[in-house]
Each structure stands twice: as C-alpha cells, then as structure tokens.
Short mmCIF file of C-alpha atoms in Angstrom, two decimals:
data_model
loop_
_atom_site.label_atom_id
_atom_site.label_comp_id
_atom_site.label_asym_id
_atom_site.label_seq_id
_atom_site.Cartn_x
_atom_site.Cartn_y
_atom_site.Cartn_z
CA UNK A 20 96.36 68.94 153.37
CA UNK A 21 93.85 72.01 153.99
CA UNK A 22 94.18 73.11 157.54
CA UNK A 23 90.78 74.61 159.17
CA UNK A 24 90.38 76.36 162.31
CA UNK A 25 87.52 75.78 164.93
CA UNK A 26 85.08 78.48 165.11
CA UNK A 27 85.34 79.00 168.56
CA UNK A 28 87.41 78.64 171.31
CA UNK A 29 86.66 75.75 173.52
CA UNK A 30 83.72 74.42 171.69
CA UNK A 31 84.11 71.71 169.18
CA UNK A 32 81.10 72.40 167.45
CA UNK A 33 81.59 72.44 163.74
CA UNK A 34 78.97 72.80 160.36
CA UNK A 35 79.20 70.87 157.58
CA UNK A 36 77.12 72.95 154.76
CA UNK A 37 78.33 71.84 151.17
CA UNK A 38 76.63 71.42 147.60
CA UNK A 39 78.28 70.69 144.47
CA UNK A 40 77.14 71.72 141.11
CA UNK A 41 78.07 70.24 137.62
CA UNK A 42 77.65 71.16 134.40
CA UNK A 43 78.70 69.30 131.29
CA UNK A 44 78.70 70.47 127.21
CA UNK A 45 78.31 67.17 124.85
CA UNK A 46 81.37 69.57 123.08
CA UNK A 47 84.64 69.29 123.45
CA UNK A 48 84.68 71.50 126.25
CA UNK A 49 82.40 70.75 129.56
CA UNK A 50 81.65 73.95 131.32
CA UNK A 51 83.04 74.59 134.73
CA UNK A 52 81.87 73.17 138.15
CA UNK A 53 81.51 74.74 141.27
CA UNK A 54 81.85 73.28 144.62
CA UNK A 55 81.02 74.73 148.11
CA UNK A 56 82.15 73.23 151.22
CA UNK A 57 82.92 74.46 154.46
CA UNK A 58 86.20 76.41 154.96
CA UNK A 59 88.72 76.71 152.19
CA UNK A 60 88.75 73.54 150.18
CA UNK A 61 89.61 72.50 147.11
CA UNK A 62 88.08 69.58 145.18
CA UNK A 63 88.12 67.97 141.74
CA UNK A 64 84.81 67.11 140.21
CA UNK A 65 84.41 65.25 137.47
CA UNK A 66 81.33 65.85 135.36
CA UNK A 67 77.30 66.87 135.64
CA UNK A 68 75.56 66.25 138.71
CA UNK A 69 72.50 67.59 140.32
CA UNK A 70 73.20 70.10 143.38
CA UNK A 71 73.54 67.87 146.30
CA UNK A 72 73.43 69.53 149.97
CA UNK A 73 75.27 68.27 153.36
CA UNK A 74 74.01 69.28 156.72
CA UNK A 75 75.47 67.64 159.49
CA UNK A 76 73.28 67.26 162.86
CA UNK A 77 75.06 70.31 165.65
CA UNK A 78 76.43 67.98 168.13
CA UNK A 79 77.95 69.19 171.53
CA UNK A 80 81.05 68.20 172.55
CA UNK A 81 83.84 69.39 175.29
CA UNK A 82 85.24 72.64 175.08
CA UNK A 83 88.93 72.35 173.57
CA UNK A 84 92.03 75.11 172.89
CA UNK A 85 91.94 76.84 169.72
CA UNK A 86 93.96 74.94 167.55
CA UNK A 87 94.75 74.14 164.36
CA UNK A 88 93.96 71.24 162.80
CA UNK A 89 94.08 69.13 160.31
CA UNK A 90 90.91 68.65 157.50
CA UNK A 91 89.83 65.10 156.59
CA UNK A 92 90.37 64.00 153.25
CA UNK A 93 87.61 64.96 150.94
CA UNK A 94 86.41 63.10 147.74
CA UNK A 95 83.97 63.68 145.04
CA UNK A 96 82.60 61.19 142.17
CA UNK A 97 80.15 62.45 139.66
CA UNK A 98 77.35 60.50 137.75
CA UNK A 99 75.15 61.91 135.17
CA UNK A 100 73.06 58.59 132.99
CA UNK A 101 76.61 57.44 132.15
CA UNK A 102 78.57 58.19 135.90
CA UNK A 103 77.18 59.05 139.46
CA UNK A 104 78.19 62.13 142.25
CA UNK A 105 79.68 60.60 145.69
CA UNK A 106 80.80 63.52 147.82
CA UNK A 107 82.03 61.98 150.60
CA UNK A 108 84.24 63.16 153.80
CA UNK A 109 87.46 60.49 155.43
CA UNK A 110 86.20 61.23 158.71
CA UNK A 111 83.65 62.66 161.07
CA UNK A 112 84.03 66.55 160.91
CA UNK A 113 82.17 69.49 160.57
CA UNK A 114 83.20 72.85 159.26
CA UNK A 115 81.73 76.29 158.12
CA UNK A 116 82.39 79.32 155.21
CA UNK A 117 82.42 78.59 151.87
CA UNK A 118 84.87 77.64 149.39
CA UNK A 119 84.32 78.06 145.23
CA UNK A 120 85.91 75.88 142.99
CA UNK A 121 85.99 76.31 138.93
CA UNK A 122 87.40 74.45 136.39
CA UNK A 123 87.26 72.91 132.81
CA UNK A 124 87.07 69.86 131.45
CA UNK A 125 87.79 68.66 128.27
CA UNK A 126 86.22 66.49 126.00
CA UNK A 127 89.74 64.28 126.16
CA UNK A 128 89.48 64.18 129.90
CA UNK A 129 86.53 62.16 129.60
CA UNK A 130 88.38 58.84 127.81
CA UNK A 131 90.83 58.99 130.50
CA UNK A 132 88.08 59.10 133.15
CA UNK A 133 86.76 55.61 131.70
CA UNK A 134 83.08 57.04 130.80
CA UNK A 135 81.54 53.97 129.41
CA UNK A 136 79.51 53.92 125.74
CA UNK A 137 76.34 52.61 125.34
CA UNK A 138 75.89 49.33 122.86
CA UNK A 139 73.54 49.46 120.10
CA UNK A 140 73.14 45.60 120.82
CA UNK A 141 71.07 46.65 123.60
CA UNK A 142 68.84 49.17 121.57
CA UNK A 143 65.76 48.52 119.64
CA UNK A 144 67.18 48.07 116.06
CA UNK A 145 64.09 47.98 113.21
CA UNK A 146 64.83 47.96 109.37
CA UNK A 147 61.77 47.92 106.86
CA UNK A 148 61.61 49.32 103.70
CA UNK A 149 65.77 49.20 103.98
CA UNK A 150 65.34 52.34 106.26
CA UNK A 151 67.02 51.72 109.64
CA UNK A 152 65.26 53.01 113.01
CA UNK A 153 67.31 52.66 116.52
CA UNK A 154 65.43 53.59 120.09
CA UNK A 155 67.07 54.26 122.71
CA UNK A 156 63.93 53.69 125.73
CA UNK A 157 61.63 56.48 124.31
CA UNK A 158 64.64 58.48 122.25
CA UNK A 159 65.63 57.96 118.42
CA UNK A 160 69.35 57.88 118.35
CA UNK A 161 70.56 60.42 115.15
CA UNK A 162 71.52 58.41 111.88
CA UNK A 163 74.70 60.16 112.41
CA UNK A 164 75.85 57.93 114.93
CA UNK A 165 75.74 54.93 113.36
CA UNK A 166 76.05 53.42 110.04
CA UNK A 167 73.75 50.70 107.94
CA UNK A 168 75.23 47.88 106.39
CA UNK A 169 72.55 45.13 104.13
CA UNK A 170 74.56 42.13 104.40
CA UNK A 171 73.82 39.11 101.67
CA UNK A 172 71.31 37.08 103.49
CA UNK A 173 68.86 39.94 103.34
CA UNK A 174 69.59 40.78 107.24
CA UNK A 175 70.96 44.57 107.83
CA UNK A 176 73.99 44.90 110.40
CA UNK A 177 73.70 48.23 112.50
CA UNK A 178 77.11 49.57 113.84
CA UNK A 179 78.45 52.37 115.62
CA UNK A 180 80.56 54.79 114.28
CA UNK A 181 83.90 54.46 114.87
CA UNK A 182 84.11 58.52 115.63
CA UNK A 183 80.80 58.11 118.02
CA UNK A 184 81.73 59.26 121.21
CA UNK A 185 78.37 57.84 122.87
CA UNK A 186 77.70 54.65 121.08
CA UNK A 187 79.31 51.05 120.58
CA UNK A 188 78.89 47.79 119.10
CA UNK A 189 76.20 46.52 116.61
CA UNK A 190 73.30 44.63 115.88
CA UNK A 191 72.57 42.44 112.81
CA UNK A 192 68.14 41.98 112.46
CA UNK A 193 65.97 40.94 109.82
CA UNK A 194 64.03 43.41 108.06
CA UNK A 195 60.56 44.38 108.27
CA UNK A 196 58.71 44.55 104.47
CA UNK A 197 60.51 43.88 101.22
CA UNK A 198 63.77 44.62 100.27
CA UNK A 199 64.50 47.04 97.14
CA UNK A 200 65.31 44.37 94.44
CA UNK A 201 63.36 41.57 96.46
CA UNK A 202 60.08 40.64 94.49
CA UNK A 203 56.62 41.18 96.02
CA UNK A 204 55.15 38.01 97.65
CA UNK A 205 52.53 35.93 95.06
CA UNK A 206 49.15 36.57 95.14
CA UNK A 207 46.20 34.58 95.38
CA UNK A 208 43.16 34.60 93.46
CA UNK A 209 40.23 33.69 95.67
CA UNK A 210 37.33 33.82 93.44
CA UNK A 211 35.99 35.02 89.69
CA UNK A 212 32.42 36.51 89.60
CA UNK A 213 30.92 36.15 86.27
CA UNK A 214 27.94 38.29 85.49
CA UNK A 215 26.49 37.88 81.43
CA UNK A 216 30.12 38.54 79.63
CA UNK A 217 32.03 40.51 82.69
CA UNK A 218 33.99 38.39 85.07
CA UNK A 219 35.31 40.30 87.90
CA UNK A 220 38.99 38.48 89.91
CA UNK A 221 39.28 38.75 92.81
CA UNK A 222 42.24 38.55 95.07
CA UNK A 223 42.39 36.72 98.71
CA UNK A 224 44.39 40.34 100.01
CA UNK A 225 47.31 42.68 99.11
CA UNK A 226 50.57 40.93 98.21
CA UNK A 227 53.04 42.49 100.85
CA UNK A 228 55.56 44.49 98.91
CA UNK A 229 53.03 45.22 96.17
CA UNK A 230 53.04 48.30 94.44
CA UNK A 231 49.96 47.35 91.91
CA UNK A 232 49.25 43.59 89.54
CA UNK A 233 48.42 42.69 86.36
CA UNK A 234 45.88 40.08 85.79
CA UNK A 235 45.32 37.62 82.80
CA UNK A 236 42.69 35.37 81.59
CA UNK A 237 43.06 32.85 78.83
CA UNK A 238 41.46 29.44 77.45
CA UNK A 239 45.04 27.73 77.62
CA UNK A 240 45.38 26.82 81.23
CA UNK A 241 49.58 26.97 80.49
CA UNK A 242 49.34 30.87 79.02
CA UNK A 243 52.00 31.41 81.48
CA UNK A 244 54.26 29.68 80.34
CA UNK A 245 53.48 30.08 76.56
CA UNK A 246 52.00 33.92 77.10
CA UNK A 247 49.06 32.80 75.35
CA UNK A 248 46.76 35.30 76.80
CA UNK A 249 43.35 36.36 75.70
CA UNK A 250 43.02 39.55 77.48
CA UNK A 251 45.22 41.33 79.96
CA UNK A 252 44.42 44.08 82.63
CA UNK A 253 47.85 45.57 83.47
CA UNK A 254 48.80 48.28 85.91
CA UNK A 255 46.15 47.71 88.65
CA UNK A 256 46.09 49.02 91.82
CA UNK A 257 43.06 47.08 93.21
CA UNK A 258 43.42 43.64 94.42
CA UNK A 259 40.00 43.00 91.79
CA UNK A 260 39.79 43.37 88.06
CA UNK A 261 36.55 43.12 85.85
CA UNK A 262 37.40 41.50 82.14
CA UNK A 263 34.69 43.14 79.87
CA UNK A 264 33.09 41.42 76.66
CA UNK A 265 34.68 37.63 77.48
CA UNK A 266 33.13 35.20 75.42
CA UNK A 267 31.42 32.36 75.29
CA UNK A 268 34.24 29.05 77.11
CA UNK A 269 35.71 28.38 79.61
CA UNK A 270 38.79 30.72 81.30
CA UNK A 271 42.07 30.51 83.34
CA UNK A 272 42.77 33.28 85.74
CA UNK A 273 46.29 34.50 87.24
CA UNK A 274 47.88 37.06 88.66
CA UNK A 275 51.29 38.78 89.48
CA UNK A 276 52.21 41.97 91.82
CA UNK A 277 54.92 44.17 91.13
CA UNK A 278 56.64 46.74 92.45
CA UNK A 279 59.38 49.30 91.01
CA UNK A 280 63.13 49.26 91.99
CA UNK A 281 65.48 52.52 92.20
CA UNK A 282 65.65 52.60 88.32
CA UNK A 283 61.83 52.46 88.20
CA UNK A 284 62.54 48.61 86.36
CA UNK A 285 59.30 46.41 87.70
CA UNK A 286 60.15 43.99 90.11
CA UNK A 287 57.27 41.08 89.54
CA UNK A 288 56.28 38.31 91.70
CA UNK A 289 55.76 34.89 91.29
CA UNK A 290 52.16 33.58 89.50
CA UNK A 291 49.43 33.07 91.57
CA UNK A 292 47.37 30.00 91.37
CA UNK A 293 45.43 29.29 88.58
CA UNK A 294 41.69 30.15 88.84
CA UNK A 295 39.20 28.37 86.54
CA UNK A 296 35.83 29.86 85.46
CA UNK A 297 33.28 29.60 82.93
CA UNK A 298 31.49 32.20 80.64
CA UNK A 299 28.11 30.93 79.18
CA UNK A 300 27.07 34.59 77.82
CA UNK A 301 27.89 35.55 73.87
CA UNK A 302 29.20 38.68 73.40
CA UNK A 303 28.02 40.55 70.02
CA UNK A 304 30.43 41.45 67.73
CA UNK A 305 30.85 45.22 67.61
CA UNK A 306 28.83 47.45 64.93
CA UNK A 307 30.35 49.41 62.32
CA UNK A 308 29.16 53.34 61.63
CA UNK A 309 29.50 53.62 57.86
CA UNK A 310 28.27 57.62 57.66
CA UNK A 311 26.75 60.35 59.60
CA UNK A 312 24.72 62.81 58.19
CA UNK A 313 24.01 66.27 59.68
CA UNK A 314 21.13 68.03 58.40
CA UNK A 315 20.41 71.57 60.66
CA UNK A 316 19.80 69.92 64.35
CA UNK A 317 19.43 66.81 63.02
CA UNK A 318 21.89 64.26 62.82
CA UNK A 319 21.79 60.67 61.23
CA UNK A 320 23.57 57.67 61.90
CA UNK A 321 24.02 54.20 59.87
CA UNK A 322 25.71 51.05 60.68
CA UNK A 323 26.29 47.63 59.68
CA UNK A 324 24.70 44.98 61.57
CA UNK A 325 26.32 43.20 63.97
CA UNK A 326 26.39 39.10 64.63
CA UNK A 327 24.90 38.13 67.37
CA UNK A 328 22.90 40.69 68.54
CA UNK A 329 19.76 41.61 68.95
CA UNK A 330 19.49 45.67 69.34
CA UNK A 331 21.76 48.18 69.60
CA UNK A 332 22.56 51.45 71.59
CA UNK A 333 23.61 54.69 69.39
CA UNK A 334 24.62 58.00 71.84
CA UNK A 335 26.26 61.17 70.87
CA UNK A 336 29.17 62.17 73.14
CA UNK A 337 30.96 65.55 74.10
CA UNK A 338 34.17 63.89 73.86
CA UNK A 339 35.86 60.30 73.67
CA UNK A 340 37.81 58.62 76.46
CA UNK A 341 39.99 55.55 76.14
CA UNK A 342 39.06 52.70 79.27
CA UNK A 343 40.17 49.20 79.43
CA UNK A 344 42.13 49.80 75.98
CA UNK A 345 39.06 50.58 74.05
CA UNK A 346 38.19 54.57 72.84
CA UNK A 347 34.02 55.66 73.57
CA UNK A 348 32.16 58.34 73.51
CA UNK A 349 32.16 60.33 76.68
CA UNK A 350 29.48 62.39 78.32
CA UNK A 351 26.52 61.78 76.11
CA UNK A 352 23.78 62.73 78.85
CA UNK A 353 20.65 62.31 77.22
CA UNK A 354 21.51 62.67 73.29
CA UNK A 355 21.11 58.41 73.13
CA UNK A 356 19.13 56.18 71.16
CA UNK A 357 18.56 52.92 73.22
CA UNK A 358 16.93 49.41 71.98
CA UNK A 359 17.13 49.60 68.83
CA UNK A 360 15.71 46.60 67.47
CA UNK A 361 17.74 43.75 65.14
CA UNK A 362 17.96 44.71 61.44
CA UNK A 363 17.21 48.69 61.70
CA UNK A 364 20.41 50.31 60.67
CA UNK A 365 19.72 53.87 61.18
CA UNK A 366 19.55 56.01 64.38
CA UNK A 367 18.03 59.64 63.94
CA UNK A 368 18.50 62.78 66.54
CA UNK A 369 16.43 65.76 66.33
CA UNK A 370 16.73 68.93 67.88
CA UNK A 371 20.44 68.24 68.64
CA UNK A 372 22.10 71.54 70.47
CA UNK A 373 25.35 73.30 68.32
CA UNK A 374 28.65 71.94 68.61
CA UNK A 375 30.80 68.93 68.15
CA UNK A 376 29.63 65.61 69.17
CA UNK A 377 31.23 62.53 68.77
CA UNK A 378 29.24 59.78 67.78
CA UNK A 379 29.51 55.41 68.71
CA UNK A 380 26.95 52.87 69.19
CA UNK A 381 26.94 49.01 71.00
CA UNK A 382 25.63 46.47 69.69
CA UNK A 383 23.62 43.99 72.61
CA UNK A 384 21.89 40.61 73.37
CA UNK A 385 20.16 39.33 76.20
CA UNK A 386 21.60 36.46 78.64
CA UNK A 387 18.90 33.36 79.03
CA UNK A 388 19.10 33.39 82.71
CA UNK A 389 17.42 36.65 83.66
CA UNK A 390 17.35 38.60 80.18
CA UNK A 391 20.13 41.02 81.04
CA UNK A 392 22.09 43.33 78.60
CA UNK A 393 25.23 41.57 76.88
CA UNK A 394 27.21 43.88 75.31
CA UNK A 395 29.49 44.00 72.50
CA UNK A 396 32.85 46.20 72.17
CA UNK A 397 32.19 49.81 71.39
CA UNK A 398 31.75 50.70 68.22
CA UNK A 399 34.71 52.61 65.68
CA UNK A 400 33.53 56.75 66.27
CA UNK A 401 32.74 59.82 64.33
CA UNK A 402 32.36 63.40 64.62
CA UNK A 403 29.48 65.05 63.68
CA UNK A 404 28.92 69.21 64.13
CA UNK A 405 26.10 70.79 64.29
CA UNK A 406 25.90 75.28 63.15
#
C-alpha cells in the first residue's frame, strides 16, 4: 500500500490531478503506457486509451496533524473498440505530484486479458463473380484474415483464420452473378425484324452471366435438336443479329449465351424460345466474274448472269475484307458501276488511277412492297492492276 503525506500541516486539503495515456502496436509488442497521478503511485494499465484527466473540486476541511497515511486503492481498466479505460479511486481522497509509470505489453498478454474477437457472422459478407468482399461498418477487412470456401450447393462459406488474432466465426451466403462453371441464364428472343432478305433478332435483354451468343435460324423448327441449321451467327456480343441474303420461307429463330471457364472451354446456356418469322423477299443467286481485262486506265469486267435478278452492282476495291463469313471488296469509294440492267454482262471503268484493285460485283432484285434493293451474296473476286 503507497503511503502519501498531506501537503500541509493542519489542512486536509488534497488535489487529485491524474491522466493516463495508452498506446497499443497491433504487433506483438504494445508500446508502453504512462500514468500520472498524484503522489507516488504505481498502476497497471492495460491497453490504448485516450488521455483522460481527474480534477477533484478543493474542498475545506479541519485542520489535522501531519501524518501519514494510508492511499486508497487505485484501479485502472482500459478500452480501445475492443475494451474501455475506468480509472477509478476506493475512496474519497485527493493528492498532488506526479507519478510516471512505463511498461510493456505483449501481444500474449492480451489472450490472458480476455480481449474479445469480432465474428464475421456479424459482417457484411458478399460473393459475386466467386470473389469474396467482407465490410466491417465502412472498412474492408484484408483477405488475409479470412479464408473462402465454395461449398456444393453453390453457396460460399466465409471463415476466420484460425491464426487471426482479430476475427472469429463464419458466414455461409449465396453468391451474387454466376459461378465459374455455372452456365449463363437462357435468353429470350423478343422479336425478328424482316426487311426484303435481312432479318434482324432481337433479344428481350442480356442473359446474366453472358459473355457473348450465337444465334441460328432454320426452316426445321427442331434444328436444335437435329443441328439442322441454315445459317448461324456465332460469337456475338450484341443481344441483336441481322441474317443477310435469307430466302424466300418461313424461319425458326434461337439463341444461346455463353461464357468462358478458367480453361477458356465455353460454358453455353440453355436454348431460348423458339421465334417464328417469315421471309417473302428472293434473294438472287450470286454472279460469277469469268475475266478482267486491263487495258491502260481502263479496266473490263464480265460475268455470268445470275437467276433471279434483275441488275447488278460491279465496284473496284482497295482491298477485300471477310464479314458475316463472306470475302468483298473493301473501300471502293467511287470506282462502282451501279444498276446494271438484266442480261448486260460487262462492266467498263475508265480513267481508273494506278495500283491494285480488287474487283466483285452483286447481283439484285427489287421487293414488291416498296421496290427496295434485294441483294444476292457477293460475288467470287479478282485483282486487276493498273501501270
């Protein structure tokens, strides 16, 4: 027991001035602590706390012989988040000077102490895409404290490390988007927009989980089943598709998403519904170039007629591009020969500038309803240079 002397003979008036300071490493070893109170004595402190100040009222009292006396008992409990600071005196008493006291506590001390862990059950535990996110109020907690476990029925359990010293527990939750090897949802067509021999599907939305579809149209409403298909756009990224030269019946549309797994293998959905649609337009056959002939600037084209058609379009190109599976010419500006009429087989351009152009030509018709263009596949290409 600390024994503390009044400050002056025959008065009993005493001072009570005291603030504690704490301060506490998340390492192994917590900095010291430093306590002040009134005349020499020592305290034990526990862990962080914010400096906290006594100051009792001066209170006059009847004068007494110096003596000695005994202190009261002093105590001190420390809260930071996880614990609080009590300082607290057994009895009514007030004292003056100063006392330091210094110290260290180790990270071990703290298990003995009872400092509780906080449990991820009570966190805000998210998994979508199979990533796991855990909030703490406002604050991510570190992937290093916990670990991620996908259990069978597609739920993820979230658990604290066994070696966490701040976090307990676990939470099991359902996750947000698709799993890795779980297939897209199906989509659904919505509605087919036919214009002469294009018909354009289009999709109600995104399929969640999607990473692009392929789209099919065929005559055989079962081409699913049987793969019977009589075109195919693959690869798309757009929930809409436009199936060029279709002709003349009537058509089945469907769908499926996709997406990729880890090894990049496509993971497909389910079919969508089947969309019907009809095509009145007929789609020429494509021409065939059978020689080109370059005479100075001037080159000149023949070709077979085509069926079903009616003129034909002849343009010279830079270059060639494939689209939609089929190879044209490609930036032919204004080196074309349009509406040609049925039975010529010969296109002629004069004055052509010198290089290498690559020649193709369309055959076309016109639809019944409003006399539009109808046109066929492109034609097979050729090269033609001009000195």
């Amino acid at each position: 027991m600390t024994k503390i002397k009044n400050t002056k003979k025959g008065m009993a008036k005493k001072t009570l001035s005291m603030s504690l300071v704490v301060a506490m490493l998340a390492t192994s070893n917590v900095p010291v602590w430093a306590a002040e109170f009134s005349d020499d004595f020592d305290a034990a402190v526990a862990t962080e706390a914010p400096v906290t100040e006594f100051s009792d009222n001066t209170i006059e009292t009847p004068a007494i012989e110096e003596e000695t006396t005994e202190a009261p008992m002093a105590q001190a409990v420390v809260e930071s988040d996880d614990l609080s600071v009590d300082v607290s005196v057994s009895e009514s008493a007030e004292f003056t000077g100063v006392v330091s006291v210094s110290g260290t506590i180790n990270a071990s001390d703290l298990d003995k102490w009872g400092i509780d862990k906080q449990t991820i059950a009570n966190y805000d535990v998210t998994i979508k895409d199979g990533v796991a996110t855990v909030i703490n109020g406002t604050i991510k907690v570190p992937i290093s404290e916990y670990t991620v476990t996908k259990n069978s029925d597609d739920t993820y359990t979230v658990a604290a490390k066994s070696t966490s010293k701040n976090y307990t527990g676990s939470k099991t939750v359902q996750a947000e988007g698709k799993a890795e090897n779980k297939k897209p949802d199906a989509p659904m067509i919505s509605s087919v927009k036919v214009v002469g021999n294009k018909a354009t599907v289009i999709l109600s939305g995104a399929s969640e989980g999607a990473a692009g579809y392929d789209y099919v149209i065929s005559t055989d409403r079962d081409c699913i089943t049987n793969k019977d298909y009589d075109s195919v756009n693959k690869n798309q990224v757009q929930t809409s598709t436009t199936f060029k030269y279709v002709q003349q019946g009537t058509y089945y549309a469907y769908c499926h998403a996709w997406k990729r797994d880890k090894n990049g293998k496509k993971v497909f959905s389910d079919w969508s519904n089947a969309y019907p649609f009809v095509v009145s337009a007929i789609t020429p056959d494509a021409p065939v170039i059978t020689n080109v002939k370059v005479s100075g600037s001037t080159i000149k084209v023949t070709y077979k007629a085509a069926a079903n058609a009616t003129g034909y379009d002849v343009v010279l190109g830079t270059s060639s591009k494939k689209e939609n599976g089929e190879t044209r010419p490609y930036h032919y500006g204004n080196h074309k020969v349009l509406n040609l009429k049925e039975g010529t087989v010969t296109a002629t351009f004069k004055n052509v500038p010198k290089g290498t152009w690559v020649v193709g030509m369309h055959a076309f018709n016109r639809t019944s309803e409003d006399g539009k263009k109808v046109f066929s596949p492109w034609s097979n290409l050729k090269k033609a240079t001009v000195k």
